[in-house]
Amino acid sequence: MFKDEEKDIIHVGKFLAALRNTGLRKNDPRLADFMENLKNVHRKSGMEGGSPETQKLDLDTFRQVIGANLVLISKAFRHNFIIPDFQNFCKYIEEFYWKCKSNTEGKVASYIPQLARMNPDYWGVSVCTIDGQRFSIGDVTVPFTLQSCSKPLTYGIALEQLGQDVVHGYVGQEPSGRNFNELVLDYNKKPHNPMINAGAILICSLLKTLVKSEMTLAEKFDYTMNYFKRLAGGEYLGFNNSVFLSERESADRNYALGFYMRENKCYPEKTNLKECMDFYFQCCAMEANCESMSVMAATLANGGICPITEEKVLRPDSIRDVLSLMHSCGMYDYSGQFAFKVGLPAKSGVCGGMLVVIPNTMGICSWSPPLDHMGNSCRGVQFCEELVRVFNFHRYDNLKHATNKLDPRRHKYETKGLSIVNLLFSAASGDLSAMRRHRLSGMDMTLADYDGRTALHLAAAEGHLDIVTFLLEQCAVPHHPKDRWGNSPLDEAMRFRHVQVVTYLKEWAKQQPPPGLDESSSCEPPRPVEETSPLPS
């Protein structure tokens, strides 16, 4: 695909650029052997300066270099990843990004003093698919604290280590219908779910007290941070001590929640409340960026297996429970509306970050500090709404019949080709009910095949008058499209001697207004005639 025909060599730079277009980055851990081999060849060549990317390799050398990662690279160039046309998909993401950048609504969170200092103009979006295809735009390497985006992650670790029965013996699974930090428990005297402050504090107490209880607070912090790093495929994860201290100093409501739950005997035995509260603040003060958070979201989308390291971090059943509660409780008081409008599991934080999971497809992280009155990122919510307006990512979008939306998981030619085949087959076989279904699903009824033949051509050629009238009267398709040989539907009907269709098409053509006149001035559709005798030759 990439060799120089004259010299029978390959330009490594051109090859890597093409690989990047499929969504793979050269620093992808799965391509480590390939990149190391390139460096070794460059070193042995004795070339002074330059980089391995400037090399030109012959076939044998290239085969040796690529051998270790051949399966992944050939999968990329065969367009066998979850998003086959990744470049085209990225153009849409870029378009949504710039559309949302002009949104200046919302205010930066101020109840934690350190967060109030964030620049409201920061705006970044990162995408990572379950095949490790990456795309980022905007301020994607600027670090921010996880805040509430850590809640689904700590919940997932608790499920993994303790199991669903133990975890939900302490925490409920229902949306609270109340503010995320309200002093309230459910009818069992348990926090409503792990996505609100009370529930997250209790999850941290379970991790601190029941999981490897012999660990000190410092060791438990390292243990949890290591889990987060594995979810992020080893990408950037840090800790912001000033935010931690600031959060702890302004945590009256969280301490009130902690003591209220202790009064109602919510915690496991031997819980040290002060240590658990510190641990909760530490999880919230962990720091990441859009790039690393998108990999975390993609790990959740991929059933707990990190796409770029292929390490199994969490079990699929743990992920299922995490995504279920993200879907119903992840967006504070906006969760119900978000589930209705966007229909995707998501978790927002007061830092302005948003984790969005498209199960079995990709993870997305957006970050923009200005928040709406419910505590969600204004640009982040708008971005998600734009995403499901164009793509059929809403969990309840019909993948078969909703042709008014794009499905990037299918190749664009395959999708359009299947639509054309289905439409033309229905027209040729005279299946009126199928034609009605195609129209109701939003299909373009003027679609033509490689030879320029439309549904009207085939219906006329086969003599299906009901299909012809349906296409012209109900679908308003043009009555004289030409195929590659210059034939119109009328020519087809005359060739195969379908009298009714010929008469109808001629009458229809007469009644169409001249070019430039309003279509509404056209007459009533012609009345079909009975087929009596063959046309004269």
mmCIF file with all atom_site columns, N, CA, C and O in Angstrom, residues 72-100:
data_model
loop_
_atom_site.group_PDB
_atom_site.id
_atom_site.type_symbol
_atom_site.label_atom_id
_atom_site.label_alt_id
_atom_site.label_comp_id
_atom_site.label_asym_id
_atom_site.label_entity_id
_atom_site.label_seq_id
_atom_site.pdbx_PDB_ins_code
_atom_site.Cartn_x
_atom_site.Cartn_y
_atom_site.Cartn_z
_atom_site.occupancy
_atom_site.B_iso_or_equiv
_atom_site.pdbx_formal_charge
_atom_site.auth_seq_id
_atom_site.auth_comp_id
_atom_site.auth_asym_id
_atom_site.auth_atom_id
_atom_site.pdbx_PDB_model_num
ATOM 1   N N  . LEU A 1 72  ? -2.209  -6.292 14.739 1.00 0.00 ? 72  LEU A N  1
ATOM 2   C CA . LEU A 1 72  ? -2.875  -5.018 15.056 1.00 0.00 ? 72  LEU A CA 1
ATOM 3   C C  . LEU A 1 72  ? -2.811  -4.060 13.860 1.00 0.00 ? 72  LEU A C  1
ATOM 4   O O  . LEU A 1 72  ? -3.812  -3.417 13.509 1.00 0.00 ? 72  LEU A O  1
ATOM 5   N N  . ILE A 1 73  ? -1.638  -3.975 13.224 1.00 0.00 ? 73  ILE A N  1
ATOM 6   C CA . ILE A 1 73  ? -1.466  -3.018 12.120 1.00 0.00 ? 73  ILE A CA 1
ATOM 7   C C  . ILE A 1 73  ? -2.305  -3.424 10.911 1.00 0.00 ? 73  ILE A C  1
ATOM 8   O O  . ILE A 1 73  ? -2.944  -2.577 10.278 1.00 0.00 ? 73  ILE A O  1
ATOM 9   N N  . SER A 1 74  ? -2.348  -4.715 10.614 1.00 0.00 ? 74  SER A N  1
ATOM 10  C CA . SER A 1 74  ? -3.156  -5.145 9.456  1.00 0.00 ? 74  SER A CA 1
ATOM 11  C C  . SER A 1 74  ? -4.647  -4.951 9.748  1.00 0.00 ? 74  SER A C  1
ATOM 12  O O  . SER A 1 74  ? -5.430  -4.609 8.857  1.00 0.00 ? 74  SER A O  1
ATOM 13  N N  . LYS A 1 75  ? -5.037  -5.122 11.016 1.00 0.00 ? 75  LYS A N  1
ATOM 14  C CA . LYS A 1 75  ? -6.436  -4.873 11.399 1.00 0.00 ? 75  LYS A CA 1
ATOM 15  C C  . LYS A 1 75  ? -6.792  -3.407 11.170 1.00 0.00 ? 75  LYS A C  1
ATOM 16  O O  . LYS A 1 75  ? -7.892  -3.086 10.701 1.00 0.00 ? 75  LYS A O  1
ATOM 17  N N  . ALA A 1 76  ? -5.826  -2.524 11.481 1.00 0.00 ? 76  ALA A N  1
ATOM 18  C CA . ALA A 1 76  ? -6.062  -1.085 11.286 1.00 0.00 ? 76  ALA A CA 1
ATOM 19  C C  . ALA A 1 76  ? -6.254  -0.763 9.812  1.00 0.00 ? 76  ALA A C  1
ATOM 20  O O  . ALA A 1 76  ? -7.193  -0.039 9.440  1.00 0.00 ? 76  ALA A O  1
ATOM 21  N N  . PHE A 1 77  ? -5.393  -1.288 8.958  1.00 0.00 ? 77  PHE A N  1
ATOM 22  C CA . PHE A 1 77  ? -5.456  -0.937 7.531  1.00 0.00 ? 77  PHE A CA 1
ATOM 23  C C  . PHE A 1 77  ? -6.561  -1.675 6.781  1.00 0.00 ? 77  PHE A C  1
ATOM 24  O O  . PHE A 1 77  ? -6.919  -1.294 5.670  1.00 0.00 ? 77  PHE A O  1
ATOM 25  N N  . ARG A 1 78  ? -7.108  -2.725 7.394  1.00 0.00 ? 78  ARG A N  1
ATOM 26  C CA . ARG A 1 78  ? -8.271  -3.393 6.786  1.00 0.00 ? 78  ARG A CA 1
ATOM 27  C C  . ARG A 1 78  ? -9.575  -2.744 7.244  1.00 0.00 ? 78  ARG A C  1
ATOM 28  O O  . ARG A 1 78  ? -10.650 -3.229 6.920  1.00 0.00 ? 78  ARG A O  1
ATOM 29  N N  . HIS A 1 79  ? -9.467  -1.682 8.040  1.00 0.00 ? 79  HIS A N  1
ATOM 30  C CA . HIS A 1 79  ? -10.649 -0.967 8.575  1.00 0.00 ? 79  HIS A CA 1
ATOM 31  C C  . HIS A 1 79  ? -11.528 -1.894 9.400  1.00 0.00 ? 79  HIS A C  1
ATOM 32  O O  . HIS A 1 79  ? -12.751 -1.843 9.313  1.00 0.00 ? 79  HIS A O  1
ATOM 33  N N  . ASN A 1 80  ? -10.878 -2.747 10.201 1.00 0.00 ? 80  ASN A N  1
ATOM 34  C CA . ASN A 1 80  ? -11.619 -3.691 11.032 1.00 0.00 ? 80  ASN A CA 1
ATOM 35  C C  . ASN A 1 80  ? -11.782 -3.225 12.472 1.00 0.00 ? 80  ASN A C  1
ATOM 36  O O  . ASN A 1 80  ? -12.161 -4.000 13.331 1.00 0.00 ? 80  ASN A O  1
ATOM 37  N N  . PHE A 1 81  ? -11.474 -1.945 12.748 1.00 0.00 ? 81  PHE A N  1
ATOM 38  C CA . PHE A 1 81  ? -11.707 -1.402 14.086 1.00 0.00 ? 81  PHE A CA 1
ATOM 39  C C  . PHE A 1 81  ? -13.181 -1.038 14.242 1.00 0.00 ? 81  PHE A C  1
ATOM 40  O O  . PHE A 1 81  ? -13.924 -0.969 13.259 1.00 0.00 ? 81  PHE A O  1
ATOM 41  N N  . ILE A 1 82  ? -13.588 -0.760 15.481 1.00 0.00 ? 82  ILE A N  1
ATOM 42  C CA . ILE A 1 82  ? -14.996 -0.474 15.774 1.00 0.00 ? 82  ILE A CA 1
ATOM 43  C C  . ILE A 1 82  ? -15.515 0.732  14.986 1.00 0.00 ? 82  ILE A C  1
ATOM 44  O O  . ILE A 1 82  ? -16.665 0.777  14.580 1.00 0.00 ? 82  ILE A O  1
ATOM 45  N N  . ILE A 1 83  ? -14.634 1.732  14.756 1.00 0.00 ? 83  ILE A N  1
ATOM 46  C CA . ILE A 1 83  ? -15.004 2.878  13.907 1.00 0.00 ? 83  ILE A CA 1
ATOM 47  C C  . ILE A 1 83  ? -14.150 2.775  12.635 1.00 0.00 ? 83  ILE A C  1
ATOM 48  O O  . ILE A 1 83  ? -12.997 3.211  12.628 1.00 0.00 ? 83  ILE A O  1
ATOM 49  N N  . PRO A 1 84  ? -14.683 2.191  11.549 1.00 0.00 ? 84  PRO A N  1
ATOM 50  C CA . PRO A 1 84  ? -13.861 1.947  10.353 1.00 0.00 ? 84  PRO A CA 1
ATOM 51  C C  . PRO A 1 84  ? -13.324 3.227  9.718  1.00 0.00 ? 84  PRO A C  1
ATOM 52  O O  . PRO A 1 84  ? -12.143 3.315  9.387  1.00 0.00 ? 84  PRO A O  1
ATOM 53  N N  . ASP A 1 85  ? -14.199 4.227  9.561  1.00 0.00 ? 85  ASP A N  1
ATOM 54  C CA . ASP A 1 85  ? -13.769 5.481  8.937  1.00 0.00 ? 85  ASP A CA 1
ATOM 55  C C  . ASP A 1 85  ? -13.517 6.505  10.045 1.00 0.00 ? 85  ASP A C  1
ATOM 56  O O  . ASP A 1 85  ? -14.299 7.429  10.255 1.00 0.00 ? 85  ASP A O  1
ATOM 57  N N  . PHE A 1 86  ? -12.390 6.336  10.757 1.00 0.00 ? 86  PHE A N  1
ATOM 58  C CA . PHE A 1 86  ? -12.134 7.137  11.959 1.00 0.00 ? 86  PHE A CA 1
ATOM 59  C C  . PHE A 1 86  ? -11.895 8.606  11.619 1.00 0.00 ? 86  PHE A C  1
ATOM 60  O O  . PHE A 1 86  ? -12.313 9.496  12.355 1.00 0.00 ? 86  PHE A O  1
ATOM 61  N N  . GLN A 1 87  ? -11.244 8.856  10.483 1.00 0.00 ? 87  GLN A N  1
ATOM 62  C CA . GLN A 1 87  ? -10.969 10.254 10.090 1.00 0.00 ? 87  GLN A CA 1
ATOM 63  C C  . GLN A 1 87  ? -12.255 11.043 9.922  1.00 0.00 ? 87  GLN A C  1
ATOM 64  O O  . GLN A 1 87  ? -12.380 12.178 10.370 1.00 0.00 ? 87  GLN A O  1
ATOM 65  N N  . ASN A 1 88  ? -13.215 10.447 9.244  1.00 0.00 ? 88  ASN A N  1
ATOM 66  C CA . ASN A 1 88  ? -14.488 11.118 8.999  1.00 0.00 ? 88  ASN A CA 1
ATOM 67  C C  . ASN A 1 88  ? -15.229 11.355 10.325 1.00 0.00 ? 88  ASN A C  1
ATOM 68  O O  . ASN A 1 88  ? -15.822 12.418 10.542 1.00 0.00 ? 88  ASN A O  1
ATOM 69  N N  . PHE A 1 89  ? -15.173 10.360 11.219 1.00 0.00 ? 89  PHE A N  1
ATOM 70  C CA . PHE A 1 89  ? -15.809 10.494 12.533 1.00 0.00 ? 89  PHE A CA 1
ATOM 71  C C  . PHE A 1 89  ? -15.195 11.663 13.301 1.00 0.00 ? 89  PHE A C  1
ATOM 72  O O  . PHE A 1 89  ? -15.903 12.451 13.942 1.00 0.00 ? 89  PHE A O  1
ATOM 73  N N  . CYS A 1 90  ? -13.868 11.796 13.227 1.00 0.00 ? 90  CYS A N  1
ATOM 74  C CA . CYS A 1 90  ? -13.164 12.867 13.954 1.00 0.00 ? 90  CYS A CA 1
ATOM 75  C C  . CYS A 1 90  ? -13.563 14.257 13.449 1.00 0.00 ? 90  CYS A C  1
ATOM 76  O O  . CYS A 1 90  ? -13.571 15.221 14.209 1.00 0.00 ? 90  CYS A O  1
ATOM 77  N N  . LYS A 1 91  ? -13.902 14.351 12.162 1.00 0.00 ? 91  LYS A N  1
ATOM 78  C CA . LYS A 1 91  ? -14.345 15.653 11.614 1.00 0.00 ? 91  LYS A CA 1
ATOM 79  C C  . LYS A 1 91  ? -15.618 16.101 12.315 1.00 0.00 ? 91  LYS A C  1
ATOM 80  O O  . LYS A 1 91  ? -15.805 17.291 12.600 1.00 0.00 ? 91  LYS A O  1
ATOM 81  N N  . TYR A 1 92  ? -16.510 15.153 12.584 1.00 0.00 ? 92  TYR A N  1
ATOM 82  C CA . TYR A 1 92  ? -17.745 15.496 13.303 1.00 0.00 ? 92  TYR A CA 1
ATOM 83  C C  . TYR A 1 92  ? -17.436 15.930 14.736 1.00 0.00 ? 92  TYR A C  1
ATOM 84  O O  . TYR A 1 92  ? -18.001 16.905 15.234 1.00 0.00 ? 92  TYR A O  1
ATOM 85  N N  . ILE A 1 93  ? -16.523 15.199 15.405 1.00 0.00 ? 93  ILE A N  1
ATOM 86  C CA . ILE A 1 93  ? -16.157 15.550 16.782 1.00 0.00 ? 93  ILE A CA 1
ATOM 87  C C  . ILE A 1 93  ? -15.586 16.968 16.822 1.00 0.00 ? 93  ILE A C  1
ATOM 88  O O  . ILE A 1 93  ? -15.905 17.770 17.701 1.00 0.00 ? 93  ILE A O  1
ATOM 89  N N  . GLU A 1 94  ? -14.748 17.274 15.819 1.00 0.00 ? 94  GLU A N  1
ATOM 90  C CA . GLU A 1 94  ? -14.156 18.606 15.725 1.00 0.00 ? 94  GLU A CA 1
ATOM 91  C C  . GLU A 1 94  ? -15.240 19.671 15.535 1.00 0.00 ? 94  GLU A C  1
ATOM 92  O O  . GLU A 1 94  ? -15.213 20.736 16.156 1.00 0.00 ? 94  GLU A O  1
ATOM 93  N N  . GLU A 1 95  ? -16.195 19.348 14.691 1.00 0.00 ? 95  GLU A N  1
ATOM 94  C CA . GLU A 1 95  ? -17.306 20.285 14.426 1.00 0.00 ? 95  GLU A CA 1
ATOM 95  C C  . GLU A 1 95  ? -18.102 20.543 15.706 1.00 0.00 ? 95  GLU A C  1
ATOM 96  O O  . GLU A 1 95  ? -18.437 21.689 16.046 1.00 0.00 ? 95  GLU A O  1
ATOM 97  N N  . PHE A 1 96  ? -18.407 19.464 16.471 1.00 0.00 ? 96  PHE A N  1
ATOM 98  C CA . PHE A 1 96  ? -19.143 19.625 17.733 1.00 0.00 ? 96  PHE A CA 1
ATOM 99  C C  . PHE A 1 96  ? -18.323 20.462 18.717 1.00 0.00 ? 96  PHE A C  1
ATOM 100 O O  . PHE A 1 96  ? -18.874 21.292 19.450 1.00 0.00 ? 96  PHE A O  1
ATOM 101 N N  . TYR A 1 97  ? -17.006 20.215 18.733 1.00 0.00 ? 97  TYR A N  1
ATOM 102 C CA . TYR A 1 97  ? -16.120 20.932 19.670 1.00 0.00 ? 97  TYR A CA 1
ATOM 103 C C  . TYR A 1 97  ? -16.217 22.442 19.451 1.00 0.00 ? 97  TYR A C  1
ATOM 104 O O  . TYR A 1 97  ? -16.411 23.208 20.402 1.00 0.00 ? 97  TYR A O  1
ATOM 105 N N  . TRP A 1 98  ? -16.081 22.866 18.177 1.00 0.00 ? 98  TRP A N  1
ATOM 106 C CA . TRP A 1 98  ? -16.088 24.311 17.896 1.00 0.00 ? 98  TRP A CA 1
ATOM 107 C C  . TRP A 1 98  ? -17.472 24.918 18.119 1.00 0.00 ? 98  TRP A C  1
ATOM 108 O O  . TRP A 1 98  ? -17.599 26.064 18.545 1.00 0.00 ? 98  TRP A O  1
ATOM 109 N N  . LYS A 1 99  ? -18.508 24.125 17.879 1.00 0.00 ? 99  LYS A N  1
ATOM 110 C CA . LYS A 1 99  ? -19.869 24.624 18.116 1.00 0.00 ? 99  LYS A CA 1
ATOM 111 C C  . LYS A 1 99  ? -20.078 24.888 19.609 1.00 0.00 ? 99  LYS A C  1
ATOM 112 O O  . LYS A 1 99  ? -20.677 25.894 19.997 1.00 0.00 ? 99  LYS A O  1
ATOM 113 N N  . CYS A 1 100 ? -19.555 23.972 20.456 1.00 0.00 ? 100 CYS A N  1
ATOM 114 C CA . CYS A 1 100 ? -19.735 24.117 21.906 1.00 0.00 ? 100 CYS A CA 1
ATOM 115 C C  . CYS A 1 100 ? -18.790 25.158 22.503 1.00 0.00 ? 100 CYS A C  1
ATOM 116 O O  . CYS A 1 100 ? -19.077 25.710 23.574 1.00 0.00 ? 100 CYS A O  1
#
